[in-house]
PDB file of N, CA and C in Angstrom:
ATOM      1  N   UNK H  20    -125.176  17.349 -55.430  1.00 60.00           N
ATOM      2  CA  UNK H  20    -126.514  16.874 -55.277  1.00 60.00           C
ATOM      3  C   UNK H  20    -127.453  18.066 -55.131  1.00 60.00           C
ATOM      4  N   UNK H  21    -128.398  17.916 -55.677  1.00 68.00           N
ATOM      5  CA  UNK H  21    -129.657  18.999 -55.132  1.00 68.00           C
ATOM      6  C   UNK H  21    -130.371  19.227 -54.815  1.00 68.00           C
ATOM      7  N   UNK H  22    -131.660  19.912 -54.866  1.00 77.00           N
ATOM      8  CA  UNK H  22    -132.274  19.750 -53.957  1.00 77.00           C
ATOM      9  C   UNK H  22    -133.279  18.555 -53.676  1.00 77.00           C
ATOM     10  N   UNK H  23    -133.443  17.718 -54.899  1.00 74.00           N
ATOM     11  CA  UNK H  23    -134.560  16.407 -55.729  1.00 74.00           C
ATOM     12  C   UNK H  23    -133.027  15.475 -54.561  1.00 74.00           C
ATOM     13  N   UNK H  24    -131.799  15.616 -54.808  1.00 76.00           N
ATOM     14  CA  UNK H  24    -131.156  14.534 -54.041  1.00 76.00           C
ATOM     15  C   UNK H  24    -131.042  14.191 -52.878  1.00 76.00           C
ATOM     16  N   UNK H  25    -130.889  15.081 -52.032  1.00 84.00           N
ATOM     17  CA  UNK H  25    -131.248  15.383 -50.784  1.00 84.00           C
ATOM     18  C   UNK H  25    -132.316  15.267 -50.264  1.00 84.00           C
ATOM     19  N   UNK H  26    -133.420  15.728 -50.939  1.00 84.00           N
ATOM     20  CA  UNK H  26    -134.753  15.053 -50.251  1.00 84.00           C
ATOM     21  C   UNK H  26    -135.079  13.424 -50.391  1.00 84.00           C
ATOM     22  N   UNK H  27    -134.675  12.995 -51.623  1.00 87.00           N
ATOM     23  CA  UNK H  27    -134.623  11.779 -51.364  1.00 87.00           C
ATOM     24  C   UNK H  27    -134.086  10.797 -50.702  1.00 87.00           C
ATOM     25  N   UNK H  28    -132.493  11.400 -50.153  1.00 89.00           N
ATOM     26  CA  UNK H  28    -132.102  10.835 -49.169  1.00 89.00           C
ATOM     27  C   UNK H  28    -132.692  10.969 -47.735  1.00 89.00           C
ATOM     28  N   UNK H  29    -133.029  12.157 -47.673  1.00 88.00           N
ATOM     29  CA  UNK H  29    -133.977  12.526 -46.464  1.00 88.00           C
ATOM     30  C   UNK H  29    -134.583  11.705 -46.463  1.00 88.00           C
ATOM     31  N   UNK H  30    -135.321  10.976 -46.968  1.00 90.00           N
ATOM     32  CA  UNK H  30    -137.108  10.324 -46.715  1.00 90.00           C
ATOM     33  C   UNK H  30    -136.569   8.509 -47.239  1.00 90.00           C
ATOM     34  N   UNK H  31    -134.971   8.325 -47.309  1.00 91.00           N
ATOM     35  CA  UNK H  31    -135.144   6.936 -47.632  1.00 91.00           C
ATOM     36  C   UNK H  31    -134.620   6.468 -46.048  1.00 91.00           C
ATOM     37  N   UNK H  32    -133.484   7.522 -45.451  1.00 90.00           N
ATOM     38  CA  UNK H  32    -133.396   7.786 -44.125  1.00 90.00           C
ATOM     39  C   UNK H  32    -134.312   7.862 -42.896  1.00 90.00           C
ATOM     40  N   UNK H  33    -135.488   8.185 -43.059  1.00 91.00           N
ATOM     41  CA  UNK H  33    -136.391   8.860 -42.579  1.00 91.00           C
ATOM     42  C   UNK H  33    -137.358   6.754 -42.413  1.00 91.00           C
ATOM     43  N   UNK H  34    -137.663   6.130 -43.735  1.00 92.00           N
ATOM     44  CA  UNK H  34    -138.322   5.021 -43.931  1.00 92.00           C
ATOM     45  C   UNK H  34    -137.545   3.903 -43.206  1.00 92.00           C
ATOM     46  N   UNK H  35    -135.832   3.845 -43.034  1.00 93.00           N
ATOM     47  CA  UNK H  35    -134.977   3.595 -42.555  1.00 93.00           C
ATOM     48  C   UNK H  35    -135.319   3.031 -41.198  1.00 93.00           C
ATOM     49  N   UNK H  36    -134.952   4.454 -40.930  1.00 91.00           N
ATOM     50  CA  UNK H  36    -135.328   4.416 -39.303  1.00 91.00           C
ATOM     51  C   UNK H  36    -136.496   4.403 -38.780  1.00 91.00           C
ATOM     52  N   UNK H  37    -137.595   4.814 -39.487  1.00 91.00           N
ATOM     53  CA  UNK H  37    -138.549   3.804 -38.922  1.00 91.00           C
ATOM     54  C   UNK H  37    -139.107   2.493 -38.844  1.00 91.00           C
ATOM     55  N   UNK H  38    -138.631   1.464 -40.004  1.00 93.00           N
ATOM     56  CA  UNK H  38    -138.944   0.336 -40.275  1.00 93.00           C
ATOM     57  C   UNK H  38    -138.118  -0.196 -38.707  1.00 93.00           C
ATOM     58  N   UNK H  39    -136.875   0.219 -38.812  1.00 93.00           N
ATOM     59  CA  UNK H  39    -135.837  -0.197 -37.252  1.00 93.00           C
ATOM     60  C   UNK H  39    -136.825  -0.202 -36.211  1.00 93.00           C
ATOM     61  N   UNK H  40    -136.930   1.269 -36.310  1.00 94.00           N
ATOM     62  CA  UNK H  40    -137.535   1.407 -35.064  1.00 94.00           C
ATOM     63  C   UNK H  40    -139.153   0.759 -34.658  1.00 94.00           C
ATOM     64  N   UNK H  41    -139.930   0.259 -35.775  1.00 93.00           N
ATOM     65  CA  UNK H  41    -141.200   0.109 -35.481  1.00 93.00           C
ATOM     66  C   UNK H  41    -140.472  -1.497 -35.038  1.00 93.00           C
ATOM     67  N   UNK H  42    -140.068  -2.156 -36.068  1.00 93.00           N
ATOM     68  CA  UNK H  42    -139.643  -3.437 -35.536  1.00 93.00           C
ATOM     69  C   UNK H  42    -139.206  -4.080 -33.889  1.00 93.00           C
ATOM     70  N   UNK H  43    -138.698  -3.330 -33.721  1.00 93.00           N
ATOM     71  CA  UNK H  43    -138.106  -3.285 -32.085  1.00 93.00           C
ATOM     72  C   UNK H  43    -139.786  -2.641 -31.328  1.00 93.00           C
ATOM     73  N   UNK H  44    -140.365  -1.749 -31.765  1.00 94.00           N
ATOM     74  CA  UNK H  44    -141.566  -1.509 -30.666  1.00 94.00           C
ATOM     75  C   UNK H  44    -142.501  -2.346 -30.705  1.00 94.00           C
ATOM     76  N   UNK H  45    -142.601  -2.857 -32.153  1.00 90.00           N
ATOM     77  CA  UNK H  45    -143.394  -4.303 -32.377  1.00 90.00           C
ATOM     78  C   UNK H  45    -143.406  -5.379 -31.623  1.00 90.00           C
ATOM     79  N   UNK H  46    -141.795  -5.866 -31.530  1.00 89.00           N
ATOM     80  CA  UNK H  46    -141.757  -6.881 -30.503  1.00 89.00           C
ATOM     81  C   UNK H  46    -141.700  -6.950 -29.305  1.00 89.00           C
ATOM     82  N   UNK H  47    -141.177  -5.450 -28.774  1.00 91.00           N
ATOM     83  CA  UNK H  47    -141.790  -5.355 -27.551  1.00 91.00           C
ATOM     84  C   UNK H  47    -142.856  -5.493 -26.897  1.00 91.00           C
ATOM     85  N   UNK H  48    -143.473  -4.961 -27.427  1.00 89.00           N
ATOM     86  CA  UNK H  48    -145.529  -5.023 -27.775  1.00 89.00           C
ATOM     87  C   UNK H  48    -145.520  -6.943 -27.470  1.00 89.00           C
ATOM     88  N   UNK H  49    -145.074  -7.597 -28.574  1.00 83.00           N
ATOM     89  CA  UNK H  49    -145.523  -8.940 -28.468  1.00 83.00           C
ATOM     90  C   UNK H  49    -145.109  -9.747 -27.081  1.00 83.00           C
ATOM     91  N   UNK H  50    -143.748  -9.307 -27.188  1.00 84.00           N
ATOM     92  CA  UNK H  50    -143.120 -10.048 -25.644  1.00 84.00           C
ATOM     93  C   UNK H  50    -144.067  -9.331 -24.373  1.00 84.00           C
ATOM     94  N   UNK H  51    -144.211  -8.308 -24.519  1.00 87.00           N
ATOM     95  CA  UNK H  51    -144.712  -7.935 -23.090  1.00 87.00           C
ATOM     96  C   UNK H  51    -146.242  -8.432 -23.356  1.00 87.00           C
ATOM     97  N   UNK H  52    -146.847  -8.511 -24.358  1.00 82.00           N
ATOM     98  CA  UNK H  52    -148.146  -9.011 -24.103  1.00 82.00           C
ATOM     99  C   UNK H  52    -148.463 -10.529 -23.741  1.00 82.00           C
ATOM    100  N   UNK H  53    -146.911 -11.145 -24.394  1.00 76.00           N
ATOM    101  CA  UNK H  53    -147.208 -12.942 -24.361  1.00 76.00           C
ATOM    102  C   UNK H  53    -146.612 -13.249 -22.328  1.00 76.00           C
ATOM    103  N   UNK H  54    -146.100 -12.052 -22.287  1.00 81.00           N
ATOM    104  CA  UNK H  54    -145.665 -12.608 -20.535  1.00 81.00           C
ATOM    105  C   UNK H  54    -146.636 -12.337 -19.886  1.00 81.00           C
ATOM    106  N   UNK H  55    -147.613 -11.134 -20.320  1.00 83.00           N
ATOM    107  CA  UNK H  55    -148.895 -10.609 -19.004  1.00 83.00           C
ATOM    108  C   UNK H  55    -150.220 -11.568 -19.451  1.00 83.00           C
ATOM    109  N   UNK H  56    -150.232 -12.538 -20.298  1.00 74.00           N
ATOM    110  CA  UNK H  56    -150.803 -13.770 -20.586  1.00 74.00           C
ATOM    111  C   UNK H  56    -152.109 -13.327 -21.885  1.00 74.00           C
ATOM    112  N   UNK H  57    -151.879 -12.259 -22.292  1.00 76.00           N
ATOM    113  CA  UNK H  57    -153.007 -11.615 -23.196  1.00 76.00           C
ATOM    114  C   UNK H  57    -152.735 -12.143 -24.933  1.00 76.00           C
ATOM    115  N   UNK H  58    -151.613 -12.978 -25.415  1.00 69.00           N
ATOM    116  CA  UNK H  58    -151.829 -13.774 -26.569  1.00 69.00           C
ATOM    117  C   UNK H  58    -152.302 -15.229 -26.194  1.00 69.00           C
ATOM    118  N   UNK H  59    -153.079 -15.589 -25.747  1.00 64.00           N
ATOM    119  CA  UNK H  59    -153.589 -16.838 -25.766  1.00 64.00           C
ATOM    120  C   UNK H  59    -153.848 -17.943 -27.112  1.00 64.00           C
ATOM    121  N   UNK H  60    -154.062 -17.167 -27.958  1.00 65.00           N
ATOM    122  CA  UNK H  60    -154.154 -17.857 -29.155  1.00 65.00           C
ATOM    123  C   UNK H  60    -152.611 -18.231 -30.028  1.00 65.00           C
ATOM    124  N   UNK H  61    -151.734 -17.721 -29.023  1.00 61.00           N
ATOM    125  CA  UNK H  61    -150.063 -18.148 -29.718  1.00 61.00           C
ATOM    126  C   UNK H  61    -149.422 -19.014 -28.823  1.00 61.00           C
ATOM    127  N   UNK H  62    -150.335 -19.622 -27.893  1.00 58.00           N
ATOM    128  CA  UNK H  62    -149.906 -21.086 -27.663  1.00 58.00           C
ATOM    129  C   UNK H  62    -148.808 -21.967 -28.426  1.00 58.00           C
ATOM    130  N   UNK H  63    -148.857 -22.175 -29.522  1.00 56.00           N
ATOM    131  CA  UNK H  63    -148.130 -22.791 -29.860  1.00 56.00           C
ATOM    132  C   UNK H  63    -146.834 -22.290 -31.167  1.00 56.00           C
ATOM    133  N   UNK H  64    -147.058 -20.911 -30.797  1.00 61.00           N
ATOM    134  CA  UNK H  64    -146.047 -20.128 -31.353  1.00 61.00           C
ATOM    135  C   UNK H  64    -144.485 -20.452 -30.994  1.00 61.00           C
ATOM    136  N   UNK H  65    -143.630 -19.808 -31.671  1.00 59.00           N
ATOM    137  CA  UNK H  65    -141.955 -19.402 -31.609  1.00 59.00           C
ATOM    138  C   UNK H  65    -142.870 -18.770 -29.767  1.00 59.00           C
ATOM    139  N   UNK H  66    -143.329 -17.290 -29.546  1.00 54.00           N
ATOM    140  CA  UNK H  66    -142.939 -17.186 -28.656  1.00 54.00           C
ATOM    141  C   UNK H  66    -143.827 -17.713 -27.316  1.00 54.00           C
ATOM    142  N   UNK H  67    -144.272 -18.887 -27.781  1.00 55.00           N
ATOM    143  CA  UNK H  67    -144.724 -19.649 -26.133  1.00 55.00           C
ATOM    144  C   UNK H  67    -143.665 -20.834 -25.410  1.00 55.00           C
ATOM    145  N   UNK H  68    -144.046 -21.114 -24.190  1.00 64.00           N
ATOM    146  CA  UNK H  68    -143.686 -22.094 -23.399  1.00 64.00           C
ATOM    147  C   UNK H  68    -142.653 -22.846 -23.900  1.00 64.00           C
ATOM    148  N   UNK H  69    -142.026 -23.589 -23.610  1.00 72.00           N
ATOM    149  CA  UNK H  69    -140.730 -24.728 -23.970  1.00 72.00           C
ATOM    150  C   UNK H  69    -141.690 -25.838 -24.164  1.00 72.00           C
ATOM    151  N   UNK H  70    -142.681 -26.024 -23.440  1.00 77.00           N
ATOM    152  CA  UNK H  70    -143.694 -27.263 -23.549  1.00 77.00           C
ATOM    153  C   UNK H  70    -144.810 -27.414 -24.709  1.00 77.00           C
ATOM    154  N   UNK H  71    -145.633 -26.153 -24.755  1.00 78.00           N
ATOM    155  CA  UNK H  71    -146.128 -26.195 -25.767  1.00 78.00           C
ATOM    156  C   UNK H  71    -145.821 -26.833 -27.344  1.00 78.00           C
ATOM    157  N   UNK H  72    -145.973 -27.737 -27.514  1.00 83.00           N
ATOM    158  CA  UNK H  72    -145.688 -27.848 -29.245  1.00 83.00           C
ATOM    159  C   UNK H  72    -147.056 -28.321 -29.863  1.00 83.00           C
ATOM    160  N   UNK H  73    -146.692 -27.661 -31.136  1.00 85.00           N
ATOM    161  CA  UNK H  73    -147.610 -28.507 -32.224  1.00 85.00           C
ATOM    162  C   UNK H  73    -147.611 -28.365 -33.369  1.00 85.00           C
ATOM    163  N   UNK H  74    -147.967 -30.101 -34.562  1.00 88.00           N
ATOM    164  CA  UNK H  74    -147.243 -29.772 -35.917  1.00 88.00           C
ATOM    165  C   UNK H  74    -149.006 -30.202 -36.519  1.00 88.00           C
ATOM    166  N   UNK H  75    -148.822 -30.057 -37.975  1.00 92.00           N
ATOM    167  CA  UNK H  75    -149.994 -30.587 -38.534  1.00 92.00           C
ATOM    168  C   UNK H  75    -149.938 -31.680 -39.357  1.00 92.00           C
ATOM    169  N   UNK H  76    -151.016 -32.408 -39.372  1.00 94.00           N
ATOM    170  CA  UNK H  76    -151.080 -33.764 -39.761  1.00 94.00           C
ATOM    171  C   UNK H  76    -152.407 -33.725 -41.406  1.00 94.00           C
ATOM    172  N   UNK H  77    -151.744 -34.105 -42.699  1.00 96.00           N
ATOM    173  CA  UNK H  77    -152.041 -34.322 -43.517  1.00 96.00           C
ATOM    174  C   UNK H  77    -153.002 -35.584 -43.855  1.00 96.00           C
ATOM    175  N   UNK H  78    -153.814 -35.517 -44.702  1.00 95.00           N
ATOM    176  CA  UNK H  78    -154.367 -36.796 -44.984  1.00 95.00           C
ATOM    177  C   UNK H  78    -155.386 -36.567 -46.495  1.00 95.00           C
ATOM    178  N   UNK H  79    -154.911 -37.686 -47.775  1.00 95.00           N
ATOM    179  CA  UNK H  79    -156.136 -37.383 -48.516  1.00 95.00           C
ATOM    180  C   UNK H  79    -157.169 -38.216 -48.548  1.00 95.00           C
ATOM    181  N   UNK H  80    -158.243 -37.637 -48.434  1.00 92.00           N
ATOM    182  CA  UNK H  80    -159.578 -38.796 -48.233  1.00 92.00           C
ATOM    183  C   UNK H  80    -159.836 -39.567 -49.837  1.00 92.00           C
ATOM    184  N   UNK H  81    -160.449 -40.730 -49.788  1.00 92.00           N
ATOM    185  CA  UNK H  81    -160.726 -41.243 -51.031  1.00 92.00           C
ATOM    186  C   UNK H  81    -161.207 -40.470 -52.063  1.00 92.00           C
ATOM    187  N   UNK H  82    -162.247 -39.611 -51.500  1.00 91.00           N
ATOM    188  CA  UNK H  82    -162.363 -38.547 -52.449  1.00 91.00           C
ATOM    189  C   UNK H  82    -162.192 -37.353 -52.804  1.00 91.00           C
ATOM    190  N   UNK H  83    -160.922 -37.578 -52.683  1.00 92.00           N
ATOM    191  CA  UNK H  83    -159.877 -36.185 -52.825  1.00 92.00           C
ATOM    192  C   UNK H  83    -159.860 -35.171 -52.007  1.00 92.00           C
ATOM    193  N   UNK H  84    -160.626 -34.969 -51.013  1.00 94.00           N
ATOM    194  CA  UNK H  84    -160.574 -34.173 -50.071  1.00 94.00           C
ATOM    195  C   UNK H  84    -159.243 -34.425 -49.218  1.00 94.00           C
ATOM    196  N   UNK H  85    -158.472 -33.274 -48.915  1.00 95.00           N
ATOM    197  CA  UNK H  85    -157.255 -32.732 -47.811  1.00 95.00           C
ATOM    198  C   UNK H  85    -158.183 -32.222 -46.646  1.00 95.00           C
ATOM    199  N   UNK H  86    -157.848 -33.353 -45.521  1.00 95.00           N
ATOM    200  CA  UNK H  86    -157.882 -32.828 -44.123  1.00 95.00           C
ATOM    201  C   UNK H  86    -156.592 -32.648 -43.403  1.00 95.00           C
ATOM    202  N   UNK H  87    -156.929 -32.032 -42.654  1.00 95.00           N
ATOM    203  CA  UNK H  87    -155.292 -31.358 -42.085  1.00 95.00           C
ATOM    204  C   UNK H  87    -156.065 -31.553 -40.479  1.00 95.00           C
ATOM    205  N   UNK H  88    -155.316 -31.879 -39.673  1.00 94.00           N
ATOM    206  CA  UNK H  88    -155.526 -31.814 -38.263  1.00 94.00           C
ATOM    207  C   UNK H  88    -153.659 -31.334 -37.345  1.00 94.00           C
ATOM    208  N   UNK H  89    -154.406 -30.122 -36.133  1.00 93.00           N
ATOM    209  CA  UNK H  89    -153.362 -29.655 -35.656  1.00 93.00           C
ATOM    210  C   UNK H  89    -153.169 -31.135 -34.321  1.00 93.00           C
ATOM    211  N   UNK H  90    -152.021 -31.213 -34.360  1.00 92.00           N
ATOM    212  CA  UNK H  90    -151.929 -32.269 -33.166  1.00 92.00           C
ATOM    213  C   UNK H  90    -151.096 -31.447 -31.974  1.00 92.00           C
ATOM    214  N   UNK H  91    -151.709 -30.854 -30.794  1.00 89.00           N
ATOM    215  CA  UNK H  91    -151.075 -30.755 -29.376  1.00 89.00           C
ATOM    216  C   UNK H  91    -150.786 -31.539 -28.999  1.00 89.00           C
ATOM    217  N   UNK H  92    -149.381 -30.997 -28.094  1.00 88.00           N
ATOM    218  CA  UNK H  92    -148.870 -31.721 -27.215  1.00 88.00           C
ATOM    219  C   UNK H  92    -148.498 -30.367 -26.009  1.00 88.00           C
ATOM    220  N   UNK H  93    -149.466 -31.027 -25.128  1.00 85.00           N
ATOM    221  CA  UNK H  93    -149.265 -29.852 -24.054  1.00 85.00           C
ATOM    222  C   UNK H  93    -147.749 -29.592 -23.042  1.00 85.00           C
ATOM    223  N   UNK H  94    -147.378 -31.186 -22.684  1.00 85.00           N
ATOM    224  CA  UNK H  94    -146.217 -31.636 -21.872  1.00 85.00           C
ATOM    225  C   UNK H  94    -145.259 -32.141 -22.867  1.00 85.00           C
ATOM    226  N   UNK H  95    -144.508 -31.453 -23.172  1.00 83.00           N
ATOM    227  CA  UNK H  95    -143.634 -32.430 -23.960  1.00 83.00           C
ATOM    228  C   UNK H  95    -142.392 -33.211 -23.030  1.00 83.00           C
ATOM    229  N   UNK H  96    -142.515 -34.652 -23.244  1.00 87.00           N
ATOM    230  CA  UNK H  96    -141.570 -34.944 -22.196  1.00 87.00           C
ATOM    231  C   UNK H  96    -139.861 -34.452 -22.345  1.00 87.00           C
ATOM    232  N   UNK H  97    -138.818 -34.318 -21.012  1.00 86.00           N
ATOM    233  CA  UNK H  97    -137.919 -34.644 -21.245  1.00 86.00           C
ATOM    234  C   UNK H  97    -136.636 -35.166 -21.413  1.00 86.00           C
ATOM    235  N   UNK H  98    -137.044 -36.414 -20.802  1.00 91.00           N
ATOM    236  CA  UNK H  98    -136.109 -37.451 -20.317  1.00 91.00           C
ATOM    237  C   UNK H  98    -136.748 -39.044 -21.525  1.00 91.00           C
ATOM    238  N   UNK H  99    -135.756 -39.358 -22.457  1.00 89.00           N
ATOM    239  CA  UNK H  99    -136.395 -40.325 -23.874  1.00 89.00           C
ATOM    240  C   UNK H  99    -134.824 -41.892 -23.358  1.00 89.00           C
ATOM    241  N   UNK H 100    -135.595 -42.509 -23.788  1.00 92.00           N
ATOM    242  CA  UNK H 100    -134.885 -43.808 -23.612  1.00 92.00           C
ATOM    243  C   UNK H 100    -135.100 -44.526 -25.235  1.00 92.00           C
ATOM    244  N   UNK H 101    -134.465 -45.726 -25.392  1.00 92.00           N
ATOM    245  CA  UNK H 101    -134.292 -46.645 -26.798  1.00 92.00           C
ATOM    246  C   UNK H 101    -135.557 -47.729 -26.221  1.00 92.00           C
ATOM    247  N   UNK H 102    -136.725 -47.753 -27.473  1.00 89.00           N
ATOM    248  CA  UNK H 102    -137.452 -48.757 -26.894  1.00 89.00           C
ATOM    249  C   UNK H 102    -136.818 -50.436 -27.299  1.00 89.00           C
ATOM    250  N   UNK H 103    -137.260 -51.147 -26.074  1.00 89.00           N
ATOM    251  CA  UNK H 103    -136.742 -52.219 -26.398  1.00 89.00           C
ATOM    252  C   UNK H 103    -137.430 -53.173 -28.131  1.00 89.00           C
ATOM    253  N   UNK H 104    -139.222 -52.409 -28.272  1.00 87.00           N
ATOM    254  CA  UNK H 104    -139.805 -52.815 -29.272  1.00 87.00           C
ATOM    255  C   UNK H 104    -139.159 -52.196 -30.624  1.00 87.00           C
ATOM    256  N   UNK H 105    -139.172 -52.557 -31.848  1.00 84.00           N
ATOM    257  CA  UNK H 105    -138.787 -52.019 -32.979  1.00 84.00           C
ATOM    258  C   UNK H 105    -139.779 -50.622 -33.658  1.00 84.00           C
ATOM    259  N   UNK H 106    -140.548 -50.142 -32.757  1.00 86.00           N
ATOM    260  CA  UNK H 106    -141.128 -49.106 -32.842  1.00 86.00           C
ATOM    261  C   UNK H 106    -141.911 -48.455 -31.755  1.00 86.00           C
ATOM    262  N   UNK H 107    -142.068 -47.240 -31.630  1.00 85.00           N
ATOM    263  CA  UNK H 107    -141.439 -46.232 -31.531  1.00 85.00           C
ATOM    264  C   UNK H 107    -140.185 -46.752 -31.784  1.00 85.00           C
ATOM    265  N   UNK H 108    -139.639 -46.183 -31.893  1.00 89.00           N
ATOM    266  CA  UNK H 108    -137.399 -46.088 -31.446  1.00 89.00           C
ATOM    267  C   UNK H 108    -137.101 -45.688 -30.236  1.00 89.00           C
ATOM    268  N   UNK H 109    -137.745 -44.307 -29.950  1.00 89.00           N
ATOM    269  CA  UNK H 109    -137.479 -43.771 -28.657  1.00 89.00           C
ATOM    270  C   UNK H 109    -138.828 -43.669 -27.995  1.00 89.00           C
ATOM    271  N   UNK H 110    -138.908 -43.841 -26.771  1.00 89.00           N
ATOM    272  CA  UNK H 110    -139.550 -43.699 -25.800  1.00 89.00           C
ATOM    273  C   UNK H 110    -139.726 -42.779 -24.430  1.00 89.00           C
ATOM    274  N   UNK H 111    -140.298 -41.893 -24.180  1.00 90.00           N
ATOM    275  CA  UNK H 111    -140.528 -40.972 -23.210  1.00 90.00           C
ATOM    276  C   UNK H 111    -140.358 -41.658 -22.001  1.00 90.00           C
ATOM    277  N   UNK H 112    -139.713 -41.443 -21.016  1.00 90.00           N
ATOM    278  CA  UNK H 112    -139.419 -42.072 -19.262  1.00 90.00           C
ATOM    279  C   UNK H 112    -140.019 -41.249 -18.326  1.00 90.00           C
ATOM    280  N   UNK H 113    -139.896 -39.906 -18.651  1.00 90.00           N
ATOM    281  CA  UNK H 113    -140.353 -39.217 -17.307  1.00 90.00           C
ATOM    282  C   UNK H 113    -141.916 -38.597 -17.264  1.00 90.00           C
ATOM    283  N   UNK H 114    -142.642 -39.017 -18.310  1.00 88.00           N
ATOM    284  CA  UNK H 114    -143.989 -38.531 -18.294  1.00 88.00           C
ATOM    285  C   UNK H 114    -144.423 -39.636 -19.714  1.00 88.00           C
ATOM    286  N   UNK H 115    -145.894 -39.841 -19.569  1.00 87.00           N
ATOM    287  CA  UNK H 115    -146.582 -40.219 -20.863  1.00 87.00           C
ATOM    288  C   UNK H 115    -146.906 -39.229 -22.047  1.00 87.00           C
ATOM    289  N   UNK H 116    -146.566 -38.871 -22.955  1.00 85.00           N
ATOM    290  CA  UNK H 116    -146.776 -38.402 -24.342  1.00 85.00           C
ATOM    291  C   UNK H 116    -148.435 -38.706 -24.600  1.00 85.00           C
ATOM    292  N   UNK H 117    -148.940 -37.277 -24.155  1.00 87.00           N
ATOM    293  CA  UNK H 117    -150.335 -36.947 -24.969  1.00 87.00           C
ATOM    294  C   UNK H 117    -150.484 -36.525 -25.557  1.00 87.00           C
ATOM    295  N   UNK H 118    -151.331 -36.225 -26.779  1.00 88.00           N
ATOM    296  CA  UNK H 118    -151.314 -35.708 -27.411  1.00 88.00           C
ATOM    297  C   UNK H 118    -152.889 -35.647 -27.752  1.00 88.00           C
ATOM    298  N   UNK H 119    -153.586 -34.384 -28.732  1.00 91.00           N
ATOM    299  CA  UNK H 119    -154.985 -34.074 -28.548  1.00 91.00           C
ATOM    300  C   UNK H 119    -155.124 -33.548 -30.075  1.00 91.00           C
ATOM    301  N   UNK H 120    -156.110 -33.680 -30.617  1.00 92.00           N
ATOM    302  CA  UNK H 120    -156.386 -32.964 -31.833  1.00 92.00           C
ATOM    303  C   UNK H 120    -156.588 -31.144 -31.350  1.00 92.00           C
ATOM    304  N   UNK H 121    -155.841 -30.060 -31.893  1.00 90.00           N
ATOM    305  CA  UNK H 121    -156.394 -28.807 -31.167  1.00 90.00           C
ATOM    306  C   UNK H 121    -157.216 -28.593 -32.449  1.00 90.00           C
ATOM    307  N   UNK H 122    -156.983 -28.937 -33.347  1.00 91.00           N
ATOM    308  CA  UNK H 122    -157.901 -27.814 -34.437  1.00 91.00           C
ATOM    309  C   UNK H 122    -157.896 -29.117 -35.947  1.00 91.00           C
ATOM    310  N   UNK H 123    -158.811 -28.530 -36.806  1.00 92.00           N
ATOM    311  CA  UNK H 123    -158.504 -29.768 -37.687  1.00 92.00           C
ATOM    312  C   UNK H 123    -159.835 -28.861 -38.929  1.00 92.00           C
ATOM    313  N   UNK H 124    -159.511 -29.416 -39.978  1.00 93.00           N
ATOM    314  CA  UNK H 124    -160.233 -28.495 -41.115  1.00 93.00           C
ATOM    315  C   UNK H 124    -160.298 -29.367 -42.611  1.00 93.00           C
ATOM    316  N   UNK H 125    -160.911 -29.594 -43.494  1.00 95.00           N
ATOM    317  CA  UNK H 125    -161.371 -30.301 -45.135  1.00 95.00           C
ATOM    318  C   UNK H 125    -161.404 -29.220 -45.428  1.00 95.00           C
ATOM    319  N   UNK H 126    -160.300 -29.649 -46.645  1.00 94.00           N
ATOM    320  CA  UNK H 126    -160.578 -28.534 -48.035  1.00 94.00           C
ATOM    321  C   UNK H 126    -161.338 -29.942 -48.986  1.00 94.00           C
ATOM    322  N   UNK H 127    -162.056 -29.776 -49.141  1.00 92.00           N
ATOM    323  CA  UNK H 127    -162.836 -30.646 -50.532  1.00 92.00           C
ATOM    324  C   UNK H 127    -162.536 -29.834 -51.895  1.00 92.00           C
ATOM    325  N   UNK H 128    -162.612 -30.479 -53.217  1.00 79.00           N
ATOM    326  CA  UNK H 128    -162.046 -30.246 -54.380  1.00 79.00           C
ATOM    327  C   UNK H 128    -163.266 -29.475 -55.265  1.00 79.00           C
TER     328      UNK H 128
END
C-alpha cells in the first residue's frame, strides 16, 4: 500500500470513530437534557415519561382538504378490563381515559 492507501485508511478510520463517538455524546446531551427538564417540546417522544402518549388522527374534508390532529393522552391508564358493551372491547378501571387535541393542522389541495 502507499502512501494514497494509507491515508485513506487514515481518514475512513478517523470518520469511523467519530461518527461512534459523536453518537454516544449526542445522546448523552439528549438524556441529560430530557432528565434536567429542558426538552419540553419531546413530551411525547421515545424519550419521555411511560405516561405520555400520542398518535395522529387523519381526516379528508369534503373538499379534499387533509386535517391531521395530534391526540394526547397525558395519563395513560394501567389497569384495562373486557367491557361488558360490544364497544370499546376494553375498558380502563383504574383511571378515566382523557384525551385532548395537542396540535392539529389542514393541508388544503
Amino acid at each position: 500500500m502507499g502512501e494514497a492507501g494509507s491515508a485513506l485508511v487514515w481518514l475512513l478510520g478517523l470518520l469511523t470513530g467519530g461518527a461512534v463517538l459523536g453518537t454516544f455524546i449526542f445522546g448523552a446531551y439528549l438524556a441529560l437534557m430530557s432528565r434536567l427538564g429542558f426538552l419540553a417540546t419531546n413530551g411525547f417522544s421515545a424519550l419521555a415519561l411511560q405516561d405520555f402518549k400520542g398518535f395522529l388522527r387523519f381526516r379528508i374534508g369534503a373538499d379534499g382538504a387533509l386535517q391531521a390532529y395530534f391526540v394526547a393522552i397525558d395519563q395513560v391508564p394501567k389497569v384495562w378490563a373486557m367491557n361488558e358493551k360490544p364497544q370499546p372491547v376494553w375498558v380502563p378501571t383504574d383511571r378515566p381515559l382523557a384525551s385532548r387535541v395537542h396540535d392539529q393542522f389542514v393541508i388544503r389541495k
